[in-house]
Coordinates of C-alpha atoms in Angstrom, one line a residue:
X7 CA 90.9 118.7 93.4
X8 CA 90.5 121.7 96.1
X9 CA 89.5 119.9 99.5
X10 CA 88.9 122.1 102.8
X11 CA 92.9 122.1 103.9
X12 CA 93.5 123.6 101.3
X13 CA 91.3 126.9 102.3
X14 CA 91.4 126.6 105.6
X15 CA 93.8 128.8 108.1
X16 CA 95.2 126.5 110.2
X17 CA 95.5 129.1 113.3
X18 CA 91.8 129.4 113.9
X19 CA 90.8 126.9 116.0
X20 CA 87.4 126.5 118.3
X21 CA 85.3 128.6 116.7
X22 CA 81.9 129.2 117.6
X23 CA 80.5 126.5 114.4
X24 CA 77.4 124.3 114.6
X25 CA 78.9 122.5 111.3
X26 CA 82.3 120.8 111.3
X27 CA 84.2 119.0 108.4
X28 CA 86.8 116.8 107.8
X29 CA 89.7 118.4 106.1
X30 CA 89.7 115.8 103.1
X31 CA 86.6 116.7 102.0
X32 CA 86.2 118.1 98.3
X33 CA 84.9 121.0 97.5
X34 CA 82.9 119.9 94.7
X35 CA 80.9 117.3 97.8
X36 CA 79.9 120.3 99.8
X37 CA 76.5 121.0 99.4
X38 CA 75.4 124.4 98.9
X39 CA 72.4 124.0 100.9
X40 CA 74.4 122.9 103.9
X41 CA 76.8 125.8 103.7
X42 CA 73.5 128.2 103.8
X43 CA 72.1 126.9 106.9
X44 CA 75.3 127.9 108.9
X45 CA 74.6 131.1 110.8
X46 CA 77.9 131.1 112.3
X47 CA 81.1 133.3 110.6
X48 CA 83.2 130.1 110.9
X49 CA 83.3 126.0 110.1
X50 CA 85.5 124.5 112.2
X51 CA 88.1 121.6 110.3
X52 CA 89.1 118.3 111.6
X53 CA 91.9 115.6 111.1
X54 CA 91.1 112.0 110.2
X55 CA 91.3 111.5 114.4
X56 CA 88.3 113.9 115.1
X57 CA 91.1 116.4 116.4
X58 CA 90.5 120.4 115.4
X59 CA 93.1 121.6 113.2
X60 CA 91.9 124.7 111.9
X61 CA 88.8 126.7 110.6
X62 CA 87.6 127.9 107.3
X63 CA 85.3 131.4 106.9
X64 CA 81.6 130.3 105.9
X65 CA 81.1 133.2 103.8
X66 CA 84.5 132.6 102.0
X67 CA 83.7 128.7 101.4
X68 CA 80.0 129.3 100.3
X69 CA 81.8 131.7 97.3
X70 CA 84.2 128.9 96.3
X71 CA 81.8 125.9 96.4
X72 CA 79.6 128.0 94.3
X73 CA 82.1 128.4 91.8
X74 CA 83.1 124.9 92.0
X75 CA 79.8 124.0 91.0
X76 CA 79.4 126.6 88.3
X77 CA 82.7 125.3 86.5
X78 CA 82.8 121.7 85.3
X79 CA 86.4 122.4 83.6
X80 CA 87.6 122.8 87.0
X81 CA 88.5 119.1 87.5
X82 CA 90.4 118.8 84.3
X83 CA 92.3 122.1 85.1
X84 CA 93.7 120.8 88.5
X85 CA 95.6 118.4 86.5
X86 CA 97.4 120.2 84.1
X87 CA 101.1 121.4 84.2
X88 CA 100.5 124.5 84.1
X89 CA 99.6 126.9 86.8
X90 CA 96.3 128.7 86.2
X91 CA 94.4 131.1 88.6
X92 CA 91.2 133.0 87.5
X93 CA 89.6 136.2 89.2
X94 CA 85.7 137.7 89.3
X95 CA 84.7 140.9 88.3
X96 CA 85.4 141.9 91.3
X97 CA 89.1 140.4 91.5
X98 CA 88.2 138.1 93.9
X99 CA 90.0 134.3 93.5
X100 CA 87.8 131.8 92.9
X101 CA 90.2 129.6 91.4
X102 CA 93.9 128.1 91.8
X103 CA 95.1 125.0 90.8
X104 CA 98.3 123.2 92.7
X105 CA 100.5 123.9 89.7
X106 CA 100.3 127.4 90.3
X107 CA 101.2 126.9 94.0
X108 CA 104.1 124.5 93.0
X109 CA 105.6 126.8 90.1
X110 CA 105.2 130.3 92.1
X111 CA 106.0 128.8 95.8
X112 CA 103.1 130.0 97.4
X113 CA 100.2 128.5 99.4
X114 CA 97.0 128.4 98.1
X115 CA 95.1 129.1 101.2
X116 CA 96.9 132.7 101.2
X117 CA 94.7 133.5 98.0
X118 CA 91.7 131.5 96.8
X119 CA 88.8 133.2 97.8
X120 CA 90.5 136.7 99.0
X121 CA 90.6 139.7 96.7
X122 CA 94.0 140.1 94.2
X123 CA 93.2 143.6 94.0
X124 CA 94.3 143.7 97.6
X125 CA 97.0 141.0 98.0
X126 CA 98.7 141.9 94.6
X127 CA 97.6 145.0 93.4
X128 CA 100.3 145.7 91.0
X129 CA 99.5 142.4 89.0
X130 CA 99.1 142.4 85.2
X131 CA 95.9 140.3 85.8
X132 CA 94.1 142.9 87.1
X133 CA 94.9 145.4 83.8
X134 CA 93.2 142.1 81.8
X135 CA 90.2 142.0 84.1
X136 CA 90.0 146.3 83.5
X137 CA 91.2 146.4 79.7
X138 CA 89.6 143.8 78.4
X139 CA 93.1 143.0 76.5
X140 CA 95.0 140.3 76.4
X141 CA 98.6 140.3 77.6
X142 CA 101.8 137.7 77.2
X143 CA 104.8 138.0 79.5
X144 CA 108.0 135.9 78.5
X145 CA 110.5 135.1 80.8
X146 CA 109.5 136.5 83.9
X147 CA 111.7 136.0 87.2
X148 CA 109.9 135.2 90.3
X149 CA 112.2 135.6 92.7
X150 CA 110.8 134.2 95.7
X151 CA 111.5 131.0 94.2
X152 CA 114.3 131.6 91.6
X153 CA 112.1 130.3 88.9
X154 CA 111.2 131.8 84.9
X155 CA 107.2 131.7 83.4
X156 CA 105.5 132.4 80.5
X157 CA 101.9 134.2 81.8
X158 CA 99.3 134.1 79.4
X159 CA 96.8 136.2 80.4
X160 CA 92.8 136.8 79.0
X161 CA 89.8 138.4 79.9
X162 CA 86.3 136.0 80.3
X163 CA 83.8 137.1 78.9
X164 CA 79.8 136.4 78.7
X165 CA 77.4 138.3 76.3
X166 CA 79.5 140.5 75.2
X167 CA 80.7 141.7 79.4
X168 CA 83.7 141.1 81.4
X169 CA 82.9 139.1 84.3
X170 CA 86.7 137.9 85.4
X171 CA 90.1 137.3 84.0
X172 CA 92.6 134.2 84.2
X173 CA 96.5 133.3 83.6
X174 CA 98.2 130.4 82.7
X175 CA 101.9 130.3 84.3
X176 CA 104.2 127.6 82.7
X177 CA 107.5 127.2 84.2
X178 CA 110.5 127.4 81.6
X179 CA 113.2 127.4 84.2
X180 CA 114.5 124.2 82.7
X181 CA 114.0 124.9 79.2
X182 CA 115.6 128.7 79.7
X183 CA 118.6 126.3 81.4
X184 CA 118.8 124.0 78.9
X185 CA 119.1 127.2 76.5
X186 CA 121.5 128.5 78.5
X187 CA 123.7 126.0 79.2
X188 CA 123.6 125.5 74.9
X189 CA 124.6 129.0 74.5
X190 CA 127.4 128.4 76.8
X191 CA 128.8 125.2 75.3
X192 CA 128.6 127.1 71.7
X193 CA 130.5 130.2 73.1
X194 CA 133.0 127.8 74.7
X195 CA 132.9 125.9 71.1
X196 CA 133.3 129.3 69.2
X197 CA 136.3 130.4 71.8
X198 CA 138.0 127.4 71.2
X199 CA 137.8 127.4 67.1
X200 CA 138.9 131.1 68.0
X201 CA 141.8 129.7 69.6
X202 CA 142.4 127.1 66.7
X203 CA 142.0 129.5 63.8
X204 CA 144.4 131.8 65.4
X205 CA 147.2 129.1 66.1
X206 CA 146.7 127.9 62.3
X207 CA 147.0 131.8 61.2
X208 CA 150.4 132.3 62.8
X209 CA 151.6 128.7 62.1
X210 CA 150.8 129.6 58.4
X211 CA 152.4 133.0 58.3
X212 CA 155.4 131.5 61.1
X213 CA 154.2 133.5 63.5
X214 CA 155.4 132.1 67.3
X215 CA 152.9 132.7 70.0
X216 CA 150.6 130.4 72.6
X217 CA 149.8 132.8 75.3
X218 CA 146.1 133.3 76.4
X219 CA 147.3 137.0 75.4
X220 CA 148.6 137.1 72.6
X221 CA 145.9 134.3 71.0
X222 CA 143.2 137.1 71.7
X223 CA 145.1 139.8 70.2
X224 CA 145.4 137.7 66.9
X225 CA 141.5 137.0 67.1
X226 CA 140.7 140.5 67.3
X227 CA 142.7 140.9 64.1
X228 CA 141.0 138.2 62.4
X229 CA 137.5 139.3 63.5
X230 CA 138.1 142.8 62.0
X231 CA 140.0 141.8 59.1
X232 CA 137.1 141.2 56.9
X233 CA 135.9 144.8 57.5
X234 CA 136.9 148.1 55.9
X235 CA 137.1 150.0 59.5
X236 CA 140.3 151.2 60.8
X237 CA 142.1 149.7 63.2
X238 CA 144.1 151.5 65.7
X239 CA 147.4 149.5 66.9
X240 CA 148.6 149.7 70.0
X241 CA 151.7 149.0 72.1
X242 CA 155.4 149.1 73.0
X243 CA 158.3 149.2 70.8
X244 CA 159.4 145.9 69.9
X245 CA 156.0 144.2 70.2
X246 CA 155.8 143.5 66.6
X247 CA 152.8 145.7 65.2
X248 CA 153.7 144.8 61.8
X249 CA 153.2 140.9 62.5
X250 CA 149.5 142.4 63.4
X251 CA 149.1 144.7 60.6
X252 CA 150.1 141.6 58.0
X253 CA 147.4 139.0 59.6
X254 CA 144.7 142.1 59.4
X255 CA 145.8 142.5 55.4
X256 CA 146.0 138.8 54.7
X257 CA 142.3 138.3 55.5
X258 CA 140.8 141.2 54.1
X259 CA 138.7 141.8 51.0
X260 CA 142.0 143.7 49.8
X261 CA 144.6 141.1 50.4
X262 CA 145.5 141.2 47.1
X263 CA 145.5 144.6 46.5
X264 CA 148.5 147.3 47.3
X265 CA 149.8 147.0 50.8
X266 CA 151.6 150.4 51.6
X267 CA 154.1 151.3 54.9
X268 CA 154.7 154.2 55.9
X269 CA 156.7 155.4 58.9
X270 CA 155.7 158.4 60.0
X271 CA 158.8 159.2 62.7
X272 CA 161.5 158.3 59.7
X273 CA 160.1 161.2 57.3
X274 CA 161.3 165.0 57.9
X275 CA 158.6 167.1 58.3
X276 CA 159.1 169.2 55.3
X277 CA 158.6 166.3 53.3
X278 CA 156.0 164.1 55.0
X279 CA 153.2 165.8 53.2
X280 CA 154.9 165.3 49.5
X281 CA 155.7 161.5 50.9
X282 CA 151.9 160.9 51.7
X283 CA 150.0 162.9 49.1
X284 CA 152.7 163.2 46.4
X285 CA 153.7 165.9 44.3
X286 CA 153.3 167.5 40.5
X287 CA 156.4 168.8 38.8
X288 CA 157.9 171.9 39.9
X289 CA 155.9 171.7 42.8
X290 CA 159.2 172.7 45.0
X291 CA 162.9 172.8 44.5
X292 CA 164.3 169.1 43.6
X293 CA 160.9 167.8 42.8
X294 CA 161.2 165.2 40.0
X295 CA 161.1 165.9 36.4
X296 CA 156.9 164.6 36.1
X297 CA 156.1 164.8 39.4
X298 CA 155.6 161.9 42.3
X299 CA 152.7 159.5 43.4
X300 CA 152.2 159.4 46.8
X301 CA 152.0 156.4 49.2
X302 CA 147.6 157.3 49.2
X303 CA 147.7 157.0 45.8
X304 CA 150.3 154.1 45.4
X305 CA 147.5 152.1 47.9
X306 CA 144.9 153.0 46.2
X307 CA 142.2 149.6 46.8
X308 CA 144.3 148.3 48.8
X309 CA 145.8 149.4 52.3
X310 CA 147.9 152.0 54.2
X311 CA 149.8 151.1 57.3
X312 CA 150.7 154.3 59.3
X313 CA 153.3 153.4 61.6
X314 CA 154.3 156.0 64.6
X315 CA 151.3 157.8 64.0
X316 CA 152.1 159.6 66.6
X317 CA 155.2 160.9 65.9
X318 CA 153.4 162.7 62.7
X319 CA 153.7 166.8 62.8
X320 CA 150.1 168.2 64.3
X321 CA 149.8 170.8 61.7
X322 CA 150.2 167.5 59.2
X323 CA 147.2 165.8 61.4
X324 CA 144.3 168.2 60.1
X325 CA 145.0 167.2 56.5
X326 CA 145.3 163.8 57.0
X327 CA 141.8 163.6 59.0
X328 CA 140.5 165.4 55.8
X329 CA 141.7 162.6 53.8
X330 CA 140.0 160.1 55.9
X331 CA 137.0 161.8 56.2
X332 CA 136.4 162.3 52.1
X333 CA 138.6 159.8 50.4
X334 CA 140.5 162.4 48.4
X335 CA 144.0 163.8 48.3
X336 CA 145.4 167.1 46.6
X337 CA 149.2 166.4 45.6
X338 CA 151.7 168.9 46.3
X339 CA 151.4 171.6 43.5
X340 CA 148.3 170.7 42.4
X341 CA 144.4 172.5 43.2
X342 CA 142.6 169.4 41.8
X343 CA 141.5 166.7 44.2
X344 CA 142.1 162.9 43.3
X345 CA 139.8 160.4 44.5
X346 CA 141.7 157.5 46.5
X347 CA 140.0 154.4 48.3
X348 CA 142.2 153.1 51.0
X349 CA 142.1 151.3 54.1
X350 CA 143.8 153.0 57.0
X351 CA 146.1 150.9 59.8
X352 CA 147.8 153.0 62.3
X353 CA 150.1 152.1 64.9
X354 CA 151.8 153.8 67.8
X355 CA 153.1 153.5 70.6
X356 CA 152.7 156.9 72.3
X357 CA 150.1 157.8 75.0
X358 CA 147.6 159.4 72.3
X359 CA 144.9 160.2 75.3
X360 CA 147.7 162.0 77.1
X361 CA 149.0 163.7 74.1
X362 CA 144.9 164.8 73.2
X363 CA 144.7 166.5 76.4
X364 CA 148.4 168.2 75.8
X365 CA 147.5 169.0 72.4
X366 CA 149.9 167.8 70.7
X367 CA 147.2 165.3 68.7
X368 CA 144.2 166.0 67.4
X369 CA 141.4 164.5 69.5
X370 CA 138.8 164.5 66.1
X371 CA 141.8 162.6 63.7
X372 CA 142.1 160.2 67.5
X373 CA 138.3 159.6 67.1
X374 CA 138.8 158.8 63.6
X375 CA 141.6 156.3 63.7
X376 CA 140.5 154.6 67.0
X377 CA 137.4 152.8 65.6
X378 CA 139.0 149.1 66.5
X379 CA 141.9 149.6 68.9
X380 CA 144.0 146.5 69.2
X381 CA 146.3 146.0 72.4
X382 CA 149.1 144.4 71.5
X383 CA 150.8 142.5 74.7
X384 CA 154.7 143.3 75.3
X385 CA 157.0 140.4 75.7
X386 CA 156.8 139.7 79.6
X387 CA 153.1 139.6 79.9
X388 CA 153.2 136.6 77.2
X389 CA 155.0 134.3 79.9
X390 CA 156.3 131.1 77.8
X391 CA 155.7 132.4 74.8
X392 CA 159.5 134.0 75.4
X393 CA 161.0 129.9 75.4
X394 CA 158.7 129.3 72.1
X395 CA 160.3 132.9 70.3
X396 CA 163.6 131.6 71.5
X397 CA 163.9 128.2 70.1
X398 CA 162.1 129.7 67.0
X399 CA 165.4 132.0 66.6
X400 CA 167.8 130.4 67.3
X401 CA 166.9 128.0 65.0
X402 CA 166.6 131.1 62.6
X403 CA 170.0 132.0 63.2
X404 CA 171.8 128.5 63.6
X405 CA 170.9 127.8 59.7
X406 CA 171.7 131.5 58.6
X407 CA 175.2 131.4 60.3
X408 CA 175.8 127.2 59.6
X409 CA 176.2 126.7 63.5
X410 CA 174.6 123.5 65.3
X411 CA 174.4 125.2 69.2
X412 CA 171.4 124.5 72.0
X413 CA 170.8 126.8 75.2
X414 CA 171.5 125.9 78.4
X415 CA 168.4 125.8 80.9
X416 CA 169.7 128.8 83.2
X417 CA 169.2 130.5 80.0
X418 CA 165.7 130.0 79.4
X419 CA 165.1 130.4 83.2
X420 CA 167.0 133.7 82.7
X421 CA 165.1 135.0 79.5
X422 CA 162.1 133.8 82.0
X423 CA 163.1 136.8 84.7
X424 CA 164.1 139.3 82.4
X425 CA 161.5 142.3 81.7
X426 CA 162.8 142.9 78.3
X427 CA 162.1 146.1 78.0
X428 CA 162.9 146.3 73.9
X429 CA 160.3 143.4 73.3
X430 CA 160.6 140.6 70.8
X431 CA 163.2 142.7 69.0
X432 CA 165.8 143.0 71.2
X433 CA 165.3 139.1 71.9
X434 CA 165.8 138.7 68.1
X435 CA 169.5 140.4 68.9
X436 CA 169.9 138.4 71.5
X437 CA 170.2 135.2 69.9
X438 CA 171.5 136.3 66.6
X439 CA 174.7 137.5 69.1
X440 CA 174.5 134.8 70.8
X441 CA 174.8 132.6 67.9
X442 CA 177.9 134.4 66.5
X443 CA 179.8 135.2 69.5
X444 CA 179.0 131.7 71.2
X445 CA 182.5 129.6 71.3
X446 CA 181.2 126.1 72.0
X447 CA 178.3 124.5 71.1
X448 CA 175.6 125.9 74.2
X449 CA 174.7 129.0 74.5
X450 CA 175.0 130.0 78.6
X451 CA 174.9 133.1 80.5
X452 CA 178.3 134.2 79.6
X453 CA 177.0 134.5 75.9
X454 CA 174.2 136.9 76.9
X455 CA 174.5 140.5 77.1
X456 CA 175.7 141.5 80.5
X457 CA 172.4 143.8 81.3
X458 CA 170.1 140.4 81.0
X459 CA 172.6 138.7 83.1
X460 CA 172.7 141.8 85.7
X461 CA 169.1 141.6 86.0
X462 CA 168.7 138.1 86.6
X463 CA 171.2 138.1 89.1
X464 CA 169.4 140.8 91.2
X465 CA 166.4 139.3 91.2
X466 CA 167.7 136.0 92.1
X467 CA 169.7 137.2 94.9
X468 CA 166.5 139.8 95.7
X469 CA 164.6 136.4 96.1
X470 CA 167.2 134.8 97.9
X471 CA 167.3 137.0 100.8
X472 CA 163.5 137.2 100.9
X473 CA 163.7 133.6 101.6
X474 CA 166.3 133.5 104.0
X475 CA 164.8 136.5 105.7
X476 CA 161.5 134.8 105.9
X477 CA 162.8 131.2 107.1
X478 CA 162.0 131.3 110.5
X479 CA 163.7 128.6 112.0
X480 CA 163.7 128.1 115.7
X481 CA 162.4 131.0 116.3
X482 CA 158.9 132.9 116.9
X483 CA 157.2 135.2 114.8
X484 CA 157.7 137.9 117.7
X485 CA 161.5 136.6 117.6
X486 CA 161.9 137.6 113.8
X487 CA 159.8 140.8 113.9
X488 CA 162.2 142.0 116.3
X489 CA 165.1 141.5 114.7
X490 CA 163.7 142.9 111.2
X491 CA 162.7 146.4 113.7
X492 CA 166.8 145.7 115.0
X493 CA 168.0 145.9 111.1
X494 CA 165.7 148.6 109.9
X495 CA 167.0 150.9 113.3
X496 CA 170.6 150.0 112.4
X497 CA 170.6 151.1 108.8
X498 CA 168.7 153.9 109.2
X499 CA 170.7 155.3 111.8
X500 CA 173.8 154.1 109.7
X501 CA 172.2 155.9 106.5
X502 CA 172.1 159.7 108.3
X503 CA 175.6 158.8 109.4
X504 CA 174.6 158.1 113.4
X505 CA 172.8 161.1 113.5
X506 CA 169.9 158.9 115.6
X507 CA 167.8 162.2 115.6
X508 CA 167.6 162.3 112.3
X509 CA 166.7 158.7 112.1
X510 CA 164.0 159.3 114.4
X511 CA 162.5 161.4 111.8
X512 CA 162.5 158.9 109.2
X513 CA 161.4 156.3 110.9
X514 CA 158.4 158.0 111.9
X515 CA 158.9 156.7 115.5
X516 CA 158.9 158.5 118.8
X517 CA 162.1 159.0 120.6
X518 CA 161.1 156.5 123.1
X519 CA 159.8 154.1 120.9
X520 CA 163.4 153.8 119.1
X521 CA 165.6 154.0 121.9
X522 CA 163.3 151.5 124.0
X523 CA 163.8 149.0 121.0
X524 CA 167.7 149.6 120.9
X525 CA 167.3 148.8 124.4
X526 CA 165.3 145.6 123.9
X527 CA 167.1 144.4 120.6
X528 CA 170.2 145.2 121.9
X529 CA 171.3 147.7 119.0
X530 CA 174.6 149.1 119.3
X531 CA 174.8 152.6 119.7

């Protein structure tokens, strides 16, 4: 219940007051008569000790012990959960309870009894108190105290007039935590069955793979399998597009249905058109006696994969884009169109933006192709997924060939350095050589191709010298800067043949800087 502290402003103190009172007392105990006598502006407040603490406005407490009075509920709202304040006609706050103070933060003696029109006057209450309307805010932030409410908001009303407006605030900053904190344990859940599904698709179809990477690759397949869109596949040579392609076509509506290749850079131009579309008899010299079906038609309810799509002719672009856009083909030699319902996966490996903006593709048949574009990871960004494809492969190969062979671990570290430039296809070589060239029974450097060996040597000697050059030793950091500026000068000036001028130059250095550190490092001339 409302006592005088809570009203009072605590830095007003010996006021001019006839009438003082103790700061516990209750509103509701004031008498109204008592309050009317007072012909000063202020009552002056006191501790339990008889010491002045503050002062309250007369006018202002007369208003709110009159309220008081008029509203029995009053006592029963101060105990509820809720925070609730309630305005006059004339927006003035005759009510607060301490719920409200606790769930927005801020002290009731700031507002009850003062005008909300004034300290607030962008607040919804006041549209209420004007409209007549009820309103419901959900979720609201208050960010003075980093806390969520519900406001329920509605006008009073007597005879048929507005004469105030009050809210109800109820803090859901737990509940909208709890919430959240649910979401986030069933999107941690739903990643992780992501995760699972996707090891259990390429166990089943013996595809090798645990790389953060690589597992979301797969689970965009699987997410857009179930669809008809097309999918756009990207990525190096090598990366194994196919192995993509095959997982999208496995778990679609259409698995069972035609699943067409087509490699768009193996096909001359003059024929890709007849290859795609097919052709009626006679349609050109050679054609076959009763003409051809074409790969559209020969995946017909099922599924086209379009590999190299970007290697395919530009003038050839325009009519496949027309297929796509109205399911229907015109064979070679022929002026009537045939209906075909296919789904399209493309693949490439080109830059398609840059080739849009050097026409040399279509940017409308791009638009139409990249609907789902899938990034498939090359070989060195799927860290030990490289061990995992080895093993796999060598296996592979040791059963094919009837050999019984293992790898030496400078081998693995090797394959670990190497950039592999040609993907999971030119490891696939790898160890197939490997295996038939190897002539004991562990595979080592020696039975690698000499470019993979090259390459891990240089970085490991690269390394080396990093480490050597950055072992200090006995001396100071000043000590080792100087000699690094003493072995920079020196092979400069070695590169342009001693011509120090021209070193100068490269070095970007003054004359007197480099010939003052010669002097200092002692650099031979």
């Amino acid at each position: 219940m409302l006592t005088i502290k809570d009203i009072m402003n605590p830095n007003l103190k010996n006021k001019e007051s006839e009438l003082i009172l103790p700061e516990r007392t209750k509103l509701r105990d004031i008498s109204i008569n008592t309050i009317q006598s007072v012909i000063h502006e202020y009552i002056n407040v006191t501790d339990e000790s008889g010491m002045l603490v503050g002062a309250v406005k007369t006018e202002r407490l007369y208003y709110l012990v009159l309220k008081q009075k008029e509203s029995e509920f009053m006592q029963i709202l101060d105990s509820m959960d809720s925070g609730i304040i309630a305005i006059d006609r004339d927006t003035r706050v005759y009510y607060v309870n301490y719920a409200y103070a606790r769930i927005l933060g801020v002290n009731i003696s700031k507002i009850l009894g003062r005008y909300l029109s004034v300290i607030e006057p962008e607040a919804s209450l006041l549209d209420v108190l004007k409209t007549g309307k009820s309103q419901y805010v959900q979720d609201k932030l208050v960010k003075s105290v980093n806390a969520y409410v519900d406001t329920d908001m509605h006008p009073l009303i007597e005879e048929g007039k507005i004469v105030g407006a009050f809210s109800i605030f109820t803090d859901v900053t737990n509940i909208n935590k709890l919430h959240n904190e649910v979401q986030r344990i069933t999107e941690v859940a739903e990643e992780y069955n992501r995760q699972i599904q996707a090891k259990e698709i390429l166990e089943q179809q013996k595809i090798i793979g645990e790389s953060k990477v690589y597992l979301d690759c797969v689970n965009k397949a699987l997410k857009v399998a179930p669809t008809d869109t097309m999918v756009l596949l990207r990525g190096e040579n090598g990366v194994g597009k196919e192995v993509i392609s095959n997982i999208i076509k496995e778990k679609c509506a259409r698995s069972n249905k035609p699943f067409v290749t087509v490699n768009c850079s193996a096909i001359p131009n003059s024929l890709i058109e007849s290859e795609l579309f097919g052709y009626e008899e006679g349609a050109f010299t050679g054609a076959s006696k009763g003409g051809k079906m074409g790969k559209f038609q020969l995946a017909d309810g099922g599924t086209l994969f379009l590999d190299e799509i970007g290697d395919m002719p530009y003038e050839m672009q325009a009519k496949l884009l027309r297929v796509l856009q109205e399911g229907e083909i015109e064979r070679v030699g022929r002026q009537e169109r045939i209906a075909v319902d296919v789904r399209v996966i493309a693949a490439t490996n080109k830059n398609l933006e840059k080739m849009v903006s050097e026409e040399k593709f279509r940017e409308d048949l791009y638009y139409r192709l990249n609907v789902v574009s899938i990034h498939i990871p090359p070989l060195r960004e799927r860290g030990n997924d490289v061990l995992l494809l080895t093993d796999y492969f060598l296996k592979k190969y040791c059963e094919k060939y009837h050999r019984e062979l293992d790898i030496d671990r400078r081998v693995y570290h090797c394959f670990l350095q190497y950039n592999w430039p040609g993907n999971v296809r030119e490891l696939i070589n790898v160890i197939e050589s490997a295996v038939i060239l190897c002539d004991g029974r562990t595979i080592n450097l020696n039975d690698i191709p000499e470019a993979i060996r090259t390459a891990y040597r240089e970085k490991t000697q690269a390394k080396d010298k990093v480490e050597q050059r950055y072992t200090f030793g006995d001396r100071t950091l000043k000590e080792e800067v100087e000699e690094f500026e003493r072995e920079l000068i020196l092979h400069t000036i070695e590169k342009f043949g001693g011509d120090k001028e021209k070193a100068i130059q490269a070095l970007g250095l003054s004359k007197r800087s480099v010939y003052r550190k010669i002097a200092k490092n002692g650099t031979r001339n």
